[in-house]
Coordinates of C-alpha atoms and ligand atoms in Angstrom, one line a residue:
M628 CA 0.1 0.1 0.0
K629 CA 1.3 3.8 -0.8
L630 CA 0.5 6.8 1.0
D631 CA -2.0 7.7 -1.8
D632 CA -3.9 4.4 -1.3
I633 CA -4.8 5.3 2.1
R634 CA -8.6 6.6 2.2
N635 CA -10.3 5.2 6.0
I636 CA -8.7 5.3 9.0
S637 CA -10.6 3.7 11.9
I638 CA -10.1 4.5 16.0
I639 CA -10.9 1.6 18.5
G640 CA -11.7 3.7 21.6
A641 CA -12.8 7.1 21.8
G642 CA -11.6 8.5 25.0
I643 CA -9.3 10.7 25.7
M644 CA -6.7 9.9 22.9
G645 CA -9.3 8.5 20.4
H646 CA -11.7 11.7 19.9
G647 CA -8.3 13.7 19.1
I648 CA -6.6 11.3 16.9
A649 CA -9.6 11.3 15.2
Q650 CA -9.8 15.0 14.8
V651 CA -6.2 14.8 13.5
F652 CA -7.1 12.5 10.3
A653 CA -10.3 14.2 9.5
L654 CA -8.6 17.8 9.6
G655 CA -6.1 16.0 7.2
G656 CA -8.3 15.2 4.9
Y657 CA -9.3 11.2 5.6
A658 CA -12.7 9.6 6.4
V659 CA -12.4 8.6 10.1
C660 CA -14.8 6.0 11.9
L661 CA -14.8 6.1 15.5
N662 CA -15.6 2.9 17.3
D663 CA -15.9 2.2 21.3
A664 CA -17.4 -0.4 23.5
I665 CA -19.3 2.2 25.3
P666 CA -22.0 4.0 22.8
E667 CA -22.4 6.9 25.4
A668 CA -18.3 7.1 24.7
L669 CA -19.2 7.9 21.0
E670 CA -21.4 10.8 21.5
R671 CA -18.9 12.2 24.6
A672 CA -16.6 11.9 21.5
M673 CA -18.3 13.9 18.9
V674 CA -19.1 16.6 21.6
R675 CA -15.5 17.1 22.6
I676 CA -14.4 16.8 18.7
R677 CA -17.0 20.0 18.0
E678 CA -15.8 22.1 20.7
N679 CA -12.1 21.2 19.9
L680 CA -12.6 22.4 16.4
R681 CA -14.5 25.6 17.6
I682 CA -11.1 26.3 19.6
F683 CA -9.2 25.6 16.5
T684 CA -11.4 28.0 14.7
A685 CA -11.2 30.5 17.3
N686 CA -7.5 30.8 17.5
G687 CA -7.4 31.0 13.5
F688 CA -5.9 27.4 12.9
V689 CA -8.5 26.2 10.3
T690 CA -11.6 28.0 8.9
E691 CA -15.1 27.4 10.0
E692 CA -15.7 25.9 6.6
E693 CA -12.7 23.8 7.0
A694 CA -13.8 22.7 10.3
A695 CA -17.4 22.0 9.5
V696 CA -16.1 19.6 6.4
A697 CA -13.5 17.8 8.9
F698 CA -16.5 17.3 11.5
G699 CA -18.4 15.6 8.5
R700 CA -15.6 13.2 7.8
I701 CA -15.8 11.4 11.2
T702 CA -18.5 8.9 11.5
T703 CA -19.4 6.4 15.1
E704 CA -20.1 3.0 14.5
P705 CA -20.5 1.1 17.5
N706 CA -20.0 -2.3 16.1
L707 CA -16.7 -3.0 15.7
D708 CA -16.6 -5.2 12.9
Q709 CA -18.3 -2.7 10.6
S710 CA -16.1 0.2 11.9
V711 CA -13.3 -1.7 10.5
K712 CA -14.3 -3.0 7.5
N713 CA -13.0 -0.7 5.1
A714 CA -10.1 0.7 7.0
D715 CA -6.6 1.1 5.7
I716 CA -5.2 1.9 8.9
V717 CA -6.7 1.0 12.3
I718 CA -5.6 3.0 15.0
E719 CA -6.4 1.3 18.8
A720 CA -6.6 3.8 21.5
V721 CA -8.2 1.4 24.2
K722 CA -7.6 1.1 27.9
E723 CA -3.6 0.5 28.5
N724 CA -4.0 -3.4 29.5
A725 CA -1.9 -6.1 27.6
A726 CA -4.8 -8.7 27.5
I727 CA -7.4 -6.5 26.5
K728 CA -5.1 -5.2 23.3
Q729 CA -3.7 -8.7 22.7
A730 CA -7.3 -9.5 22.5
L731 CA -8.5 -6.9 20.4
F732 CA -5.6 -7.2 18.0
E733 CA -6.3 -10.6 17.4
H734 CA -9.7 -9.7 16.5
L735 CA -9.0 -7.1 14.2
D736 CA -6.4 -9.6 12.4
A737 CA -9.1 -12.2 11.8
V738 CA -11.8 -9.3 10.7
C739 CA -9.9 -6.5 8.9
P740 CA -8.7 -6.8 5.4
A741 CA -5.4 -7.9 4.4
H742 CA -3.8 -4.9 3.7
T743 CA -5.0 -3.2 6.8
I744 CA -2.0 -1.6 9.2
L745 CA -2.9 -2.5 12.5
A746 CA -1.8 0.4 14.9
S747 CA -1.6 0.6 18.9
N748 CA -1.3 4.2 20.9
S749 CA 0.1 2.1 23.8
S750 CA 1.9 4.2 25.9
S751 CA 4.5 1.6 27.4
L752 CA 3.7 -2.0 26.4
L753 CA 5.2 -3.8 23.4
I754 CA 3.8 -4.3 20.1
S755 CA 6.1 -7.3 19.8
E756 CA 4.5 -8.8 22.9
F757 CA 0.8 -8.0 22.7
G758 CA 0.4 -8.4 19.4
S759 CA 2.7 -11.5 18.8
T760 CA -0.5 -13.5 18.7
T761 CA -1.4 -11.7 14.9
K762 CA -0.6 -12.9 11.5
R763 CA 0.4 -9.8 9.9
Q764 CA 3.6 -8.9 11.9
D765 CA 4.6 -7.0 9.5
K766 CA 1.6 -4.8 9.0
M767 CA 1.7 -3.7 13.1
V768 CA 3.0 -0.7 14.1
L769 CA 3.0 1.3 17.3
A770 CA 2.4 5.2 16.9
H771 CA 2.3 6.8 20.1
W772 CA 0.5 10.0 20.8
Y773 CA 1.0 12.7 23.5
N774 CA -2.0 14.2 25.2
P775 CA -4.0 16.1 23.7
P776 CA -3.0 14.6 20.4
H777 CA -5.1 16.9 18.3
I778 CA -2.5 19.5 19.6
V779 CA 0.7 18.0 20.9
P780 CA 2.7 17.8 17.6
A781 CA 5.0 14.5 18.5
V782 CA 4.2 10.9 17.7
E783 CA 6.4 8.6 18.7
V784 CA 6.9 5.5 15.9
I785 CA 8.3 2.4 17.2
R786 CA 8.7 -0.7 15.1
G787 CA 7.7 -4.2 16.4
A788 CA 10.1 -7.1 15.8
G789 CA 8.2 -8.3 12.9
T790 CA 7.2 -4.4 11.3
S791 CA 8.4 -4.4 7.8
D792 CA 10.0 -0.7 6.6
E793 CA 7.0 -0.1 4.1
T794 CA 4.5 -0.4 7.4
A795 CA 7.1 1.8 9.5
D796 CA 7.7 4.1 6.5
L797 CA 3.9 4.5 5.6
M798 CA 3.1 5.6 9.4
Y799 CA 5.7 8.3 9.3
D800 CA 4.4 9.6 5.9
I801 CA 1.0 9.9 7.0
L802 CA 1.9 11.6 10.4
K803 CA 3.7 14.0 8.7
K804 CA 0.9 14.7 6.0
V805 CA -1.5 15.1 8.6
K806 CA 0.8 18.0 10.0
K807 CA 2.5 16.0 13.2
L808 CA 5.9 15.5 14.2
P809 CA 6.4 11.7 13.9
V810 CA 9.5 10.3 15.4
R811 CA 11.7 7.1 14.6
I812 CA 12.3 5.3 17.5
N813 CA 15.1 2.8 16.6
K814 CA 15.0 0.4 19.7
E815 CA 11.5 -1.1 21.0
I816 CA 12.1 -0.5 24.4
P817 CA 9.5 -0.1 27.2
G818 CA 8.4 3.3 27.7
Y819 CA 9.9 4.1 24.5
L820 CA 11.6 7.6 25.0
L821 CA 9.2 10.2 25.6
N822 CA 7.4 8.2 28.7
R823 CA 10.7 7.5 29.6
I824 CA 11.8 10.5 29.9
Q825 CA 8.7 12.2 31.2
M826 CA 8.5 9.4 34.3
A827 CA 12.0 10.9 35.1
L828 CA 10.7 14.2 35.5
V829 CA 7.6 13.1 37.5
R830 CA 8.8 10.8 39.8
E831 CA 11.3 13.6 41.0
A832 CA 8.2 16.0 41.0
W833 CA 6.2 13.7 42.8
Y834 CA 9.1 13.1 45.8
L835 CA 9.7 16.4 46.3
W836 CA 5.9 17.0 46.5
Q837 CA 5.8 14.2 48.7
A838 CA 9.1 15.9 51.1
G839 CA 7.5 18.9 51.2
V840 CA 10.4 21.0 49.4
A841 CA 7.1 23.1 47.3
S842 CA 3.6 23.0 47.1
A843 CA 2.1 21.3 44.1
E844 CA 1.3 25.0 42.7
D845 CA 5.4 26.0 43.1
I846 CA 6.9 23.2 41.7
D847 CA 4.7 23.7 38.6
L848 CA 5.3 27.4 38.4
A849 CA 8.6 26.8 38.6
V850 CA 9.3 23.8 36.2
K851 CA 7.0 26.0 33.9
G852 CA 9.1 28.8 34.1
S853 CA 12.2 27.0 33.5
I854 CA 12.9 23.7 32.5
G855 CA 9.3 24.2 30.5
F856 CA 10.1 27.1 29.3
R857 CA 13.2 26.1 27.7
L858 CA 12.3 22.6 26.6
A859 CA 9.5 23.9 24.3
S860 CA 12.6 25.2 21.7
I861 CA 15.7 23.1 22.8
G862 CA 15.7 19.9 23.5
P863 CA 17.7 18.6 27.0
L864 CA 20.9 17.8 25.0
L865 CA 20.9 20.8 22.9
T866 CA 20.1 22.6 26.3
S867 CA 23.2 20.8 28.0
D868 CA 25.5 21.7 25.1
L869 CA 24.2 25.2 25.4
G870 CA 24.7 25.3 29.2
G871 CA 28.2 23.8 29.1
Q872 CA 29.1 19.7 29.3
D873 CA 31.5 20.3 32.1
T874 CA 29.0 22.2 34.3
F875 CA 26.2 19.9 33.1
C876 CA 28.7 16.8 34.2
A877 CA 29.8 18.2 37.4
V878 CA 26.1 18.9 38.4
A879 CA 25.2 15.4 37.7
Q880 CA 27.9 13.5 39.4
Y881 CA 26.8 15.6 42.5
L882 CA 23.6 15.0 42.1
F883 CA 22.3 11.2 40.7
P884 CA 23.0 9.9 43.7
L885 CA 20.8 12.1 45.7
I886 CA 17.8 12.0 43.2
S887 CA 15.1 9.6 43.4
D888 CA 15.7 6.2 41.6
A889 CA 12.6 4.5 43.4
H890 CA 11.1 1.5 41.9
T891 CA 7.8 2.4 43.1
P892 CA 5.6 6.0 43.5
P893 CA 5.5 7.7 46.3
E894 CA 3.4 6.6 49.1
S895 CA 1.4 9.6 49.8
Y896 CA 0.7 9.9 46.0
V897 CA -0.2 6.2 45.9
K898 CA -2.7 7.1 48.9
M899 CA -4.1 10.2 46.8
V900 CA -4.8 7.9 44.1
E901 CA -6.3 4.9 45.8
G902 CA -8.5 7.2 47.4
G903 CA -9.9 8.5 44.4
D904 CA -8.6 11.8 43.6
L905 CA -7.6 11.3 39.9
G906 CA -7.1 14.7 39.0
M907 CA -9.7 16.2 36.3
K908 CA -11.4 13.3 36.1
T909 CA -12.7 13.4 39.8
G910 CA -12.6 16.8 40.1
K911 CA -9.7 16.4 42.6
G912 CA -5.8 15.6 42.4
F913 CA -3.0 17.9 43.0
Y914 CA -5.5 20.8 42.5
N915 CA -9.0 20.5 43.9
Y916 CA -11.4 22.6 41.1
S917 CA -14.8 23.0 40.3
K918 CA -15.8 21.8 36.7
E919 CA -16.1 25.2 35.5
E920 CA -12.6 25.7 36.9
W921 CA -11.1 22.8 35.0
D922 CA -12.9 23.7 32.1
A923 CA -11.3 27.1 32.4
V924 CA -7.9 25.0 32.8
I925 CA -8.4 23.4 29.6
E926 CA -9.2 26.3 27.4
K927 CA -5.9 28.4 28.7
R928 CA -3.8 25.5 28.0
D929 CA -5.3 24.8 24.7
K930 CA -4.9 28.6 23.9
E931 CA -1.4 28.6 24.9
F932 CA -0.2 25.0 23.2
L933 CA -2.0 26.4 19.9
Q934 CA -0.3 29.6 20.0
R935 CA 2.9 27.5 20.5
L936 CA 2.1 25.1 17.7
K937 CA 1.7 28.3 15.5
N938 CA 5.2 29.7 16.6
L939 CA 6.9 26.3 16.0
Y940 CA 5.5 24.0 13.8
W941 CA 2.1 24.8 11.7
E942 CA 2.9 27.0 8.5
Ligands
NAD2495 N1 -4.3 10.0 28.2 C1 -3.1 9.7 27.9 O1 -2.5 10.9 28.0 C2 -2.1 8.8 26.9 C3 -1.2 9.5 26.2 C4 -0.5 9.0 25.3 C5 -1.0 7.3 25.0 N2 -2.3 7.1 25.9 C6 -2.6 5.5 25.7 O2 -4.0 5.5 24.4 C7 -4.9 5.0 25.3 C8 -6.0 5.0 25.5 O3 -6.3 5.9 26.4 P1 -7.1 7.0 26.7 O4 -6.2 8.1 28.2 O5 -7.9 8.0 25.5 O6 -8.2 6.0 27.7 P2 -9.6 6.6 28.1 O7 -10.0 5.4 29.0 O8 -9.9 7.7 28.0 O9 -10.6 5.9 26.4 C9 -10.6 4.9 26.5 C10 -11.6 4.0 25.7 O10 -11.5 2.8 25.5 C11 -12.7 2.2 25.1 N3 -12.6 0.7 25.4 C12 -12.3 0.2 26.3 N4 -11.9 -1.2 25.5 C13 -12.3 -1.3 24.3 C14 -12.6 -2.8 23.8 N5 -12.1 -3.6 23.7 N6 -13.2 -1.9 22.4 C15 -13.7 -0.3 21.9 N7 -13.3 0.6 22.9 C16 -13.1 -0.1 23.8 C17 -13.4 2.5 26.5 O11 -14.9 2.7 26.7 C18 -13.0 3.9 26.4 O12 -13.8 5.1 26.0 C19 -4.1 3.7 26.1 O13 -3.2 2.4 25.7 C20 -3.4 5.0 27.0 O14 -2.0 4.3 27.4 C21 -2.9 8.0 26.7

């Protein structure tokens, strides 16, 4: 299959990630079919997509007409087999659970057309493992998006042991075509590239919070105004070149033995999660906001992200 042969994309799982990925392909000109095991999730997804397109329009990313055309390219289909029957590419964005993904891939392998590429948006699992029971290893690939996927540019493209060059290249090329920033990951390792880096940062932030070194608000404020401010424009390796490797090396030699290398999340954090404080989903996490306040956080986040996207990547 060539890039120009691709017409239909099916997305399985219409949650936080699935609905945003659907929007990206619809804006890129593809017919998108969205499936979810829960019918209400499909309704919620379409409401979110409409709202996200409104924010895109309000920020000058697309015209109202382009948004309307893109919205019209998305259909929902609660029946899994129906939803993938014409798919050139299927992207799964269901729960992060190897057994669920494995069962889904086995089923997709059995019902999808022979040419269909099967992609996963798993955040940490290895496609060579949960996808090992399908008969189309060459057409399986991991494409790991970042939340919110309709805005954050980078998508990691990770090959499984049997992924063909053609499949990996097609995924890379189609992501470029829909204005994402695909990154080839050369080795299939758990967490890939970005979650390993993100989790190293998050682990230290959680431990600093538990130790009371600063409040959650101040930890976020400090990171946003320094490391985060820089990282949007220059990566960590260029940052260390610009800062001087002698200095970075000396700081690393002093600090590496002192910063967290814990193999489990800190106790207070786990207590928070087990107590049902999951963040925006339940209203309370590190922050305790009303529904309106969470909505305002998202609106502000998206506005700032879109501004950055425009400055850095969007033609
Ligand atoms: N949330 C993130 O920040 C993020 C970032 C990158 C990757 N991911 C990965 O993307 C995937 C989805 O995450 P999410 O945050 O969107 O989850 P989510 O819980 O918001 O959505 C998952 C959706 O999948 C549906 N679903 C579950 N099993 C299904 C099945 N067998 N068939 C059809 N639909 C099914 C659920 O009903 C739900 O609507 C996970 O693998 C996750 O690790 C998440």
